[in-house]
CSV table of C-alpha atoms in Angstrom, one decimal:
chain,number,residue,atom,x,y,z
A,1,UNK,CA,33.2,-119.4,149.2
A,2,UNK,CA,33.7,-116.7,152.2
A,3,UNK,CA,36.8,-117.0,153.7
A,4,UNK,CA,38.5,-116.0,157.0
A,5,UNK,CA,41.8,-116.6,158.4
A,6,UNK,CA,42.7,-118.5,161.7
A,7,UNK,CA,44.2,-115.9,164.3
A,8,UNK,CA,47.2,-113.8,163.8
A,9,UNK,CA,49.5,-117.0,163.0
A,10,UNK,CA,47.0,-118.9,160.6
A,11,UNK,CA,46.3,-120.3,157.8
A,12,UNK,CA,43.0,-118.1,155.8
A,13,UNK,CA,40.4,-121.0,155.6
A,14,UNK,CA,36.6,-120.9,154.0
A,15,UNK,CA,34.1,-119.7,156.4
A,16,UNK,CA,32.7,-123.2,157.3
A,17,UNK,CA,35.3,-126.3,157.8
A,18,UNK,CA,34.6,-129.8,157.5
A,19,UNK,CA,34.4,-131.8,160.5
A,20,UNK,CA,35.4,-135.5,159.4
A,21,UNK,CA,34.6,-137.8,162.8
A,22,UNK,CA,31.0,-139.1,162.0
A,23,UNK,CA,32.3,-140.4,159.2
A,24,UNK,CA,34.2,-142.9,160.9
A,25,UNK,CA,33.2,-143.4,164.5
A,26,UNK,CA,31.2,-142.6,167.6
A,27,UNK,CA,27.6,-141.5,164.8
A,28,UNK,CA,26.9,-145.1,164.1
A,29,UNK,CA,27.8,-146.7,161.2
A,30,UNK,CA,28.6,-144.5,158.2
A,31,UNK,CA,28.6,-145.0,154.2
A,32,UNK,CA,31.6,-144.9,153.0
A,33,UNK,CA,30.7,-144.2,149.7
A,34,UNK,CA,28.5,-141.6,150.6
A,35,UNK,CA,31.4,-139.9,153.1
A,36,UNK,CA,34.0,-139.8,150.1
A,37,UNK,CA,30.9,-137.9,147.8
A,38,UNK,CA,30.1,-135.9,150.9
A,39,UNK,CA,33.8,-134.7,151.4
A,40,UNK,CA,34.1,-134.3,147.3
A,41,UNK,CA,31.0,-132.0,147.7
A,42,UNK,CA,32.2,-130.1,149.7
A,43,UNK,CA,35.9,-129.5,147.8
A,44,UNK,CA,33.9,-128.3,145.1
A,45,UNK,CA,31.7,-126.2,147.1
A,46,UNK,CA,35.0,-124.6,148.2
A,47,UNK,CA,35.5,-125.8,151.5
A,48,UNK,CA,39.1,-126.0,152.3
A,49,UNK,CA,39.7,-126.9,155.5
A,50,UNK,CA,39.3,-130.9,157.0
A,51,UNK,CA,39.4,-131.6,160.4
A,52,UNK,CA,40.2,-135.1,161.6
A,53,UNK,CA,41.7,-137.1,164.8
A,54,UNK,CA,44.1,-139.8,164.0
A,55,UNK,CA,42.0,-141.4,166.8
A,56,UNK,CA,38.7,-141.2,165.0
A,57,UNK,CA,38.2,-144.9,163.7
A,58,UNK,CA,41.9,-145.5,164.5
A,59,UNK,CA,43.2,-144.4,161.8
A,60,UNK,CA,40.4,-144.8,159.9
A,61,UNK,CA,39.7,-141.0,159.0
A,62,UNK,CA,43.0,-140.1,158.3
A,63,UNK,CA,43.0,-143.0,155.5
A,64,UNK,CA,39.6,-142.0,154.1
A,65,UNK,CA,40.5,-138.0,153.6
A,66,UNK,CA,43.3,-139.6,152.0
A,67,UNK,CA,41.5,-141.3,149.6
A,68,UNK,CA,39.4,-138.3,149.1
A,69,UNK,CA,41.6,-136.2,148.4
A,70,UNK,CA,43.6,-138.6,146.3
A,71,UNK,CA,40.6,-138.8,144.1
A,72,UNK,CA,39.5,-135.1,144.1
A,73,UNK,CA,40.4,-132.8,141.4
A,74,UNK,CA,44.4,-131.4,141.8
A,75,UNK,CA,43.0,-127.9,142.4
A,76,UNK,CA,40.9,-128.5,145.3
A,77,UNK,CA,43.6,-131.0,146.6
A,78,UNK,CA,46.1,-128.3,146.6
A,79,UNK,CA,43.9,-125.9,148.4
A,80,UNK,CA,42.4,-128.3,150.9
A,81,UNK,CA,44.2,-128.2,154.6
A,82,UNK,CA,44.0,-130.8,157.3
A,83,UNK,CA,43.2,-130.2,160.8
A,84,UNK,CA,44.6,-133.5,162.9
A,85,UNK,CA,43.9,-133.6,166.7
A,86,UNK,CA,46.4,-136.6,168.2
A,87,UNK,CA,47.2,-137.8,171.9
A,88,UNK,CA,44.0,-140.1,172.6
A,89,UNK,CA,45.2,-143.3,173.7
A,90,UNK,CA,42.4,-146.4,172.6
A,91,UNK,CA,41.4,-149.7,173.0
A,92,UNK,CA,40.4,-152.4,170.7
A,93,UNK,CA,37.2,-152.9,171.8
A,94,UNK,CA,37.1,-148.5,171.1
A,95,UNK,CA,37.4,-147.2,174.3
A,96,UNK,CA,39.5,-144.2,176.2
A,97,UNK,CA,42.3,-144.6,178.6
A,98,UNK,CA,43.8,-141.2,178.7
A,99,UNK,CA,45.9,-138.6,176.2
A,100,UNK,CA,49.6,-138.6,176.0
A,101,UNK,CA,51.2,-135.3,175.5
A,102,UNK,CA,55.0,-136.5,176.1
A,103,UNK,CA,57.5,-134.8,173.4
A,104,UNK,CA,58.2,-138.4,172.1
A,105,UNK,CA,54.5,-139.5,171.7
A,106,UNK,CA,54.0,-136.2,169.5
A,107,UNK,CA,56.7,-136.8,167.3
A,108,UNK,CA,55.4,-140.5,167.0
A,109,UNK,CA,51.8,-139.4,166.4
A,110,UNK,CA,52.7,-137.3,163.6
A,111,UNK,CA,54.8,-139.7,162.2
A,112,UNK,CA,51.9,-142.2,161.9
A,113,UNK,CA,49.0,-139.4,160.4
A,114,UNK,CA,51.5,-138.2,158.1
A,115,UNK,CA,51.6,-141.8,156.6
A,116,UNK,CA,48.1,-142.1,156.8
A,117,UNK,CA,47.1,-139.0,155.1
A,118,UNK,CA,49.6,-139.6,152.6
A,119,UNK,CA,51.4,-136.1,152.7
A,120,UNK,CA,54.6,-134.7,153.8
A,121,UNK,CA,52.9,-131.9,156.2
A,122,UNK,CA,49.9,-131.5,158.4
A,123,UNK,CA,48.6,-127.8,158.0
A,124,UNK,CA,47.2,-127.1,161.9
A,125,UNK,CA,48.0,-130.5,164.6
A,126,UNK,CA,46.9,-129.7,167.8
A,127,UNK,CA,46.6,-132.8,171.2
A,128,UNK,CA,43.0,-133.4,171.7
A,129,UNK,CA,43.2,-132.8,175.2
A,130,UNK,CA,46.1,-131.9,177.9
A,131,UNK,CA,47.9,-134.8,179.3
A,132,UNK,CA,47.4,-133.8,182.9
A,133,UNK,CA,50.9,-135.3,183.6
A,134,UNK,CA,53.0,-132.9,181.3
A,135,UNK,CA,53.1,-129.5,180.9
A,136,UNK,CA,51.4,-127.7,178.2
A,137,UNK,CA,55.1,-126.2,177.4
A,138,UNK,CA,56.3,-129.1,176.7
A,139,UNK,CA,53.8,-130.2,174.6
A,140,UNK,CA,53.7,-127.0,172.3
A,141,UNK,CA,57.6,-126.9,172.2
A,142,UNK,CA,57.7,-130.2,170.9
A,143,UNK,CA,55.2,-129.2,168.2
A,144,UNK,CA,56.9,-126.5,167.4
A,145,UNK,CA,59.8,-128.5,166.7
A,146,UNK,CA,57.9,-130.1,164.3
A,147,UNK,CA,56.7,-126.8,162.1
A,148,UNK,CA,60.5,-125.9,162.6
A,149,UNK,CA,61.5,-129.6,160.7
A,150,UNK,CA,58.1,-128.8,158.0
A,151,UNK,CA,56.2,-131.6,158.9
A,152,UNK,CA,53.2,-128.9,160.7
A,153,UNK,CA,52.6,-125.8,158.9
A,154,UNK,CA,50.5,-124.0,162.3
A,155,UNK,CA,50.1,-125.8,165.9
A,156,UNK,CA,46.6,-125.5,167.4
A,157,UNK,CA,45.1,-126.1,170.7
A,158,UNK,CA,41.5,-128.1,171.7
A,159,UNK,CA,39.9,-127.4,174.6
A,160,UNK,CA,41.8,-125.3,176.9
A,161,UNK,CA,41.4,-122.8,179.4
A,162,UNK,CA,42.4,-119.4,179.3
A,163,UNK,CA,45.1,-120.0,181.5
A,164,UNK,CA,46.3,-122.7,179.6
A,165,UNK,CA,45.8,-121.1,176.4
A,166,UNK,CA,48.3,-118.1,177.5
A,167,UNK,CA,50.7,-120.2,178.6
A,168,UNK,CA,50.7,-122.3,175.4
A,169,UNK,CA,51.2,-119.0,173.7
A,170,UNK,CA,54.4,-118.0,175.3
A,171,UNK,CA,56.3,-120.9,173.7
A,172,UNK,CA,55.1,-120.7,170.3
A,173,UNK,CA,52.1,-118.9,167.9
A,174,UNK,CA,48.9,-120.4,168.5
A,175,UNK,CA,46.6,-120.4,165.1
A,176,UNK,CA,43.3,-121.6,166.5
A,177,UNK,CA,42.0,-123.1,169.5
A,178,UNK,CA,39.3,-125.9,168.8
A,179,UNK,CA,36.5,-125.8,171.1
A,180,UNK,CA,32.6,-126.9,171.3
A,181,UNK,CA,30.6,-123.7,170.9
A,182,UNK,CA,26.7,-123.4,170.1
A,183,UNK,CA,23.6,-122.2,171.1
A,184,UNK,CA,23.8,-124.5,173.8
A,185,UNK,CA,27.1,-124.6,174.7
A,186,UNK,CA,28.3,-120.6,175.6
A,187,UNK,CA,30.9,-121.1,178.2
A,188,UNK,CA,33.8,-120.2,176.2
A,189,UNK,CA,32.1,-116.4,176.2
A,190,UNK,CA,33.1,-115.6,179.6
A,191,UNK,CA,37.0,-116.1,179.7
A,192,UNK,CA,38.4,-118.6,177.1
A,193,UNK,CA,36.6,-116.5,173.7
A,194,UNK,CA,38.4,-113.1,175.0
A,195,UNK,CA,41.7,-114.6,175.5
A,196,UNK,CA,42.0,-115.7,172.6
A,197,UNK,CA,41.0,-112.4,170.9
A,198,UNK,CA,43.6,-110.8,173.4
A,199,UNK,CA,46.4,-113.1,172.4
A,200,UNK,CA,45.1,-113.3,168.3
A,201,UNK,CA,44.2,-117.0,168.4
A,202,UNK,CA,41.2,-117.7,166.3
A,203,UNK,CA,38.6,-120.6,167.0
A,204,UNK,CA,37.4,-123.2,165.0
A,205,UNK,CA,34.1,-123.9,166.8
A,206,UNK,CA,32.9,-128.2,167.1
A,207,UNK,CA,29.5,-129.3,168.2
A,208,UNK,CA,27.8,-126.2,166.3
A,209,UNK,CA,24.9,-128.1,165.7
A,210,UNK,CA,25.3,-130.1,169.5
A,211,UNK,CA,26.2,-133.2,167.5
A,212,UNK,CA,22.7,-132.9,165.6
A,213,UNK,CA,20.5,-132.2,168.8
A,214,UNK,CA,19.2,-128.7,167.7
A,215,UNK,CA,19.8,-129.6,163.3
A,216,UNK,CA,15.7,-129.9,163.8
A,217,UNK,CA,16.4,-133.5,162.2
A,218,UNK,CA,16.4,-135.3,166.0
A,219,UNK,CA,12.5,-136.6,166.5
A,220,UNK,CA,11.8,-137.5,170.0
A,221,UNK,CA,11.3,-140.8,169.7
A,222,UNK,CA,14.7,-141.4,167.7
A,223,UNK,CA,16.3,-144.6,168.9
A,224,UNK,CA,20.3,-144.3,168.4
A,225,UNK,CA,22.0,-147.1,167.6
A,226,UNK,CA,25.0,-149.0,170.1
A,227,UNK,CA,27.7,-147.7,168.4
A,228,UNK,CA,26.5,-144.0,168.6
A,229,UNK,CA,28.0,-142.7,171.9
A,230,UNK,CA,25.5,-140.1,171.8
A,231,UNK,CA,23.2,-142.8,174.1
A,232,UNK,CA,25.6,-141.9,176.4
A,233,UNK,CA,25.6,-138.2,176.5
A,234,UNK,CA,23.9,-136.4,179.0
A,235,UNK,CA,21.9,-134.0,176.9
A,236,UNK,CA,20.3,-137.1,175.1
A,237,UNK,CA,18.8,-138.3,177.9
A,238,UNK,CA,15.5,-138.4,179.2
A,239,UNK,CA,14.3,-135.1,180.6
A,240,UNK,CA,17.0,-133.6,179.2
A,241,UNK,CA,16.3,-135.2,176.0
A,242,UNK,CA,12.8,-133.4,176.1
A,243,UNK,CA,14.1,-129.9,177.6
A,244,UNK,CA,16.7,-129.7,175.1
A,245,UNK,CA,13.9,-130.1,172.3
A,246,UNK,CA,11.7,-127.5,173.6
A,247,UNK,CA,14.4,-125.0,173.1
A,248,UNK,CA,14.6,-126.0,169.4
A,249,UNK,CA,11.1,-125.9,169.0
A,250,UNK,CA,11.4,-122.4,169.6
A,251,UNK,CA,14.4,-121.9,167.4
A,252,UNK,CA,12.1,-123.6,164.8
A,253,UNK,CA,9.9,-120.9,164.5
A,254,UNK,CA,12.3,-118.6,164.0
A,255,UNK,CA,13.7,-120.5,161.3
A,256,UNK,CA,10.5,-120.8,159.6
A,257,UNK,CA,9.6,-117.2,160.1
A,258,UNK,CA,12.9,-116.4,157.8
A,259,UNK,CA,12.6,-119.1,155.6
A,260,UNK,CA,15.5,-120.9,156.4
A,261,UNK,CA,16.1,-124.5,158.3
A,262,UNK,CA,17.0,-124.9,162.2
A,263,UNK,CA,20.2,-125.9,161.3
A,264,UNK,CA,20.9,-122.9,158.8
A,265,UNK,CA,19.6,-120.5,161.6
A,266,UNK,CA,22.1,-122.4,164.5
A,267,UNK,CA,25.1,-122.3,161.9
A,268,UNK,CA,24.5,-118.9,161.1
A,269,UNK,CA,24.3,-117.9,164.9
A,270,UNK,CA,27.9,-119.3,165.3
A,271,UNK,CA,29.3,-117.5,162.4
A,272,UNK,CA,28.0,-114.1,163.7
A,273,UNK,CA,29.6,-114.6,167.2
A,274,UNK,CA,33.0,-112.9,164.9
A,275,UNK,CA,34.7,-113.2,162.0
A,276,UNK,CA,37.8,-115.2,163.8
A,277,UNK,CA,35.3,-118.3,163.8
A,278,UNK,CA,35.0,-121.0,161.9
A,279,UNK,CA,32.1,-123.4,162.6
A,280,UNK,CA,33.0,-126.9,162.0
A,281,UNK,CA,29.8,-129.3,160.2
A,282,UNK,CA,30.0,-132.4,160.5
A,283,UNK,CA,27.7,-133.3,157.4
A,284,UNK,CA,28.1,-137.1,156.9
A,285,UNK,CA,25.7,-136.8,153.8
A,286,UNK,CA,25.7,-134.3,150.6
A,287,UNK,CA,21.9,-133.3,151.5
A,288,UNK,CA,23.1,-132.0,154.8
A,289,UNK,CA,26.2,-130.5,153.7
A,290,UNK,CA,24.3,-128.7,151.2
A,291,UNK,CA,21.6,-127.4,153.9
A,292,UNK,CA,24.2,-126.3,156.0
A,293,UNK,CA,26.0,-124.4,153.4
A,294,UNK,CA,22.7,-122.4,152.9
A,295,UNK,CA,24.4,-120.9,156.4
A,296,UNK,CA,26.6,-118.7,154.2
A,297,UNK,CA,23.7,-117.0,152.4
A,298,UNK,CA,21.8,-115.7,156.3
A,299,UNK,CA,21.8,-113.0,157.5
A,300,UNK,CA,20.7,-112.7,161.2
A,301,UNK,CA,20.1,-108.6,161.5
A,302,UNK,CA,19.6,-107.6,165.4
A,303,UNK,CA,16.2,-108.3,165.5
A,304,UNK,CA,17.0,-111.8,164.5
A,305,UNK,CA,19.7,-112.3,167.1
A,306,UNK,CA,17.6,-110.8,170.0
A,307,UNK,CA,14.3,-113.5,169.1
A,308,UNK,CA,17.2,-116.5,169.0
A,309,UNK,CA,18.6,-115.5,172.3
A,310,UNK,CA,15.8,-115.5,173.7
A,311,UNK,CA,14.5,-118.7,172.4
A,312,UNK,CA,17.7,-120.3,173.4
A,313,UNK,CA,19.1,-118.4,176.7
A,314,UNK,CA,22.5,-118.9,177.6
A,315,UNK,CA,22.9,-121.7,180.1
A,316,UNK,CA,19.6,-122.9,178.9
A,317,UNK,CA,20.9,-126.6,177.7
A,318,UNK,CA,20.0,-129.5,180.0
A,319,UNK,CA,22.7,-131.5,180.7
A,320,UNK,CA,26.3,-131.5,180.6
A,321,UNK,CA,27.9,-131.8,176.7
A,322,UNK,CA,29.6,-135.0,177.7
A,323,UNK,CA,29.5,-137.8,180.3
A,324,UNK,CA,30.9,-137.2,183.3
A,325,UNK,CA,34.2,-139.7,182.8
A,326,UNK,CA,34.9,-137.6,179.8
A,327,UNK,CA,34.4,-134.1,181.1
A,328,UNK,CA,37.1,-134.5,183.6
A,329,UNK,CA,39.4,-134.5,180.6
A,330,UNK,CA,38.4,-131.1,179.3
A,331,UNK,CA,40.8,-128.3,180.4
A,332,UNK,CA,38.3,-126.1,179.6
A,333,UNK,CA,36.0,-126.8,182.1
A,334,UNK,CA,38.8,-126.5,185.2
């Protein structure tokens, strides 16, 4: 397994991390047989590095990397780290009301995934998003009171601005800052990527695959089910829907001009933005943890890069990447 390492102040990690969510929530309902093989697979693949929300399923994720790792083989438990975003605050019916940042509510947090995941330390905790009503300062120092007393090995951010991101970094070292990044989503290019180089914070990039709208698995006339809160996203709908799909028909081509899958070519575009990213799958199933693993083994030479940019522009996604209740909440995007 390739590695890399997260920024200045991180962890080294394999070149592609797990992304845990789907397994739990917001895809539709999962297997959760098939989720603990998946996350097995790829432990013996030599994927290290789990990432996990102690909001995804409500606690639900945290439990089932537990039991995977539990059951997986001492060496790859050893070497596996967990990612944990906190601070979303949920219903029971499974809906948002807002993050909490306070000092108190990170401390509490922790307290609760660190019984969940059934270890004494999270490796990289980061908030989901900034609580709006406390400072980012306050949020990091708390956090790093918390690496100071063992409990977090590296504090990361999620979704933050440049601004934001510098300020965090004044109060104490920033591994990685978590943010959506694909061929469809480019934003973090024109400020938030360069910061982060500047101040040696790496990124562990979500959404690499736009939650499985440019994978080439997403048929036109897929019907999603309730529970899958991509019916709700803007770049699933409609015209969008049918823009969006043009621009991987076009990836398509390239793919099969290489010999390699749509997904393998959109992975692969992601891990040649720089070696201080680490793409994040969210493979629910050991066939697509497999196919995106195949990402390792491509090389995109200039020619390549040139004939994907120009299938997929920058900018060229139609839609916004979440609903519009939910992009207020990115920091990122202010």
């Amino acid at each position: 397994m390739q590695t890399r390492t997260l920024g200045t102040s991180g962890p080294q990690t394999s070149a592609l991390g797990l992304g845990c969510m789907g397994m739990s929530a917001l895809y539709g309902d999962a297997d959760r047989t098939e989720s603990l093989a998946t996350i097995h697979a790829a432990l013996d693949a030599g994927i290290t590095l789990l990432d996990t929300g102690d909001f995804y399923g409500m606690g639900h994720n945290e439990l089932l990397i537990n039991e995977a790792l539990r059951t997986a083989p001492a060496a790859a438990r050893e070497k596996a780290l967990t990612s944990v975003k906190f601070g979303a605050l949920r219903t029971v019916e499974g809906g948002f009301t807002g993050y909490d940042g306070r000092p108190a509510a990170v401390k509490n947090f922790a307290a609760y995934s660190l019984q969940r995941l059934g270890t004494d330390h999270i490796d990289i905790y980061r908030i989901a998003r900034v609580d709006p009503d406390v400072p980012i300062e306050e949020t990091v120092g708390a956090l790093a009171e918390l690496v100071e007393a063992g409990h977090v090995r590296h504090i990361g951010l999620s979704e933050v601005n440049a601004e934001t991101l510098r300020r965090a970094a004044a109060v104490a070292p920033i591994s990685d800052l978590q943010i959506e990044y694909s061929l469809l989503s480019r934003g973090i290019e024109a400020a938030i990527l360069p910061t982060a180089r500047e101040l040696g914070i790496g990124i562990t990039a979500y959404g690499v695959l736009s939650r499985g709208l440019i994978s080439g698995h997403f048929g036109r006339d897929r019907k999603l089910a309730a529970n899958d809160f991509r019916g709700m996203s803007p770049r699933f709908q409609g015209d969008n829907l049918t823009r969006n799909l043009d621009l991987v028909d076009a990836l398509r081509a390239i793919a099969e001009a290489k010999g390699i899958t749509v997904a393998q070519t959109a992975i692969a575009w992601v891990l040649s933005r720089g070696e201080d990213i680490v793409p994040l799958i969210g493979a629910r199933r050991r066939d697509r943890l497999t196919e995106a693993l195949g990402a390792l083994d491509t090389t995109l030479d200039a020619t390549d890069l040139t004939a994907i940019e120009r299938a997929v522009p920058a900018g060229a996604a139609a839609g916004a990447r979440y609903p519009a209740s939910q992009m207020t909440h990115l920091d990122s995007e202010h």
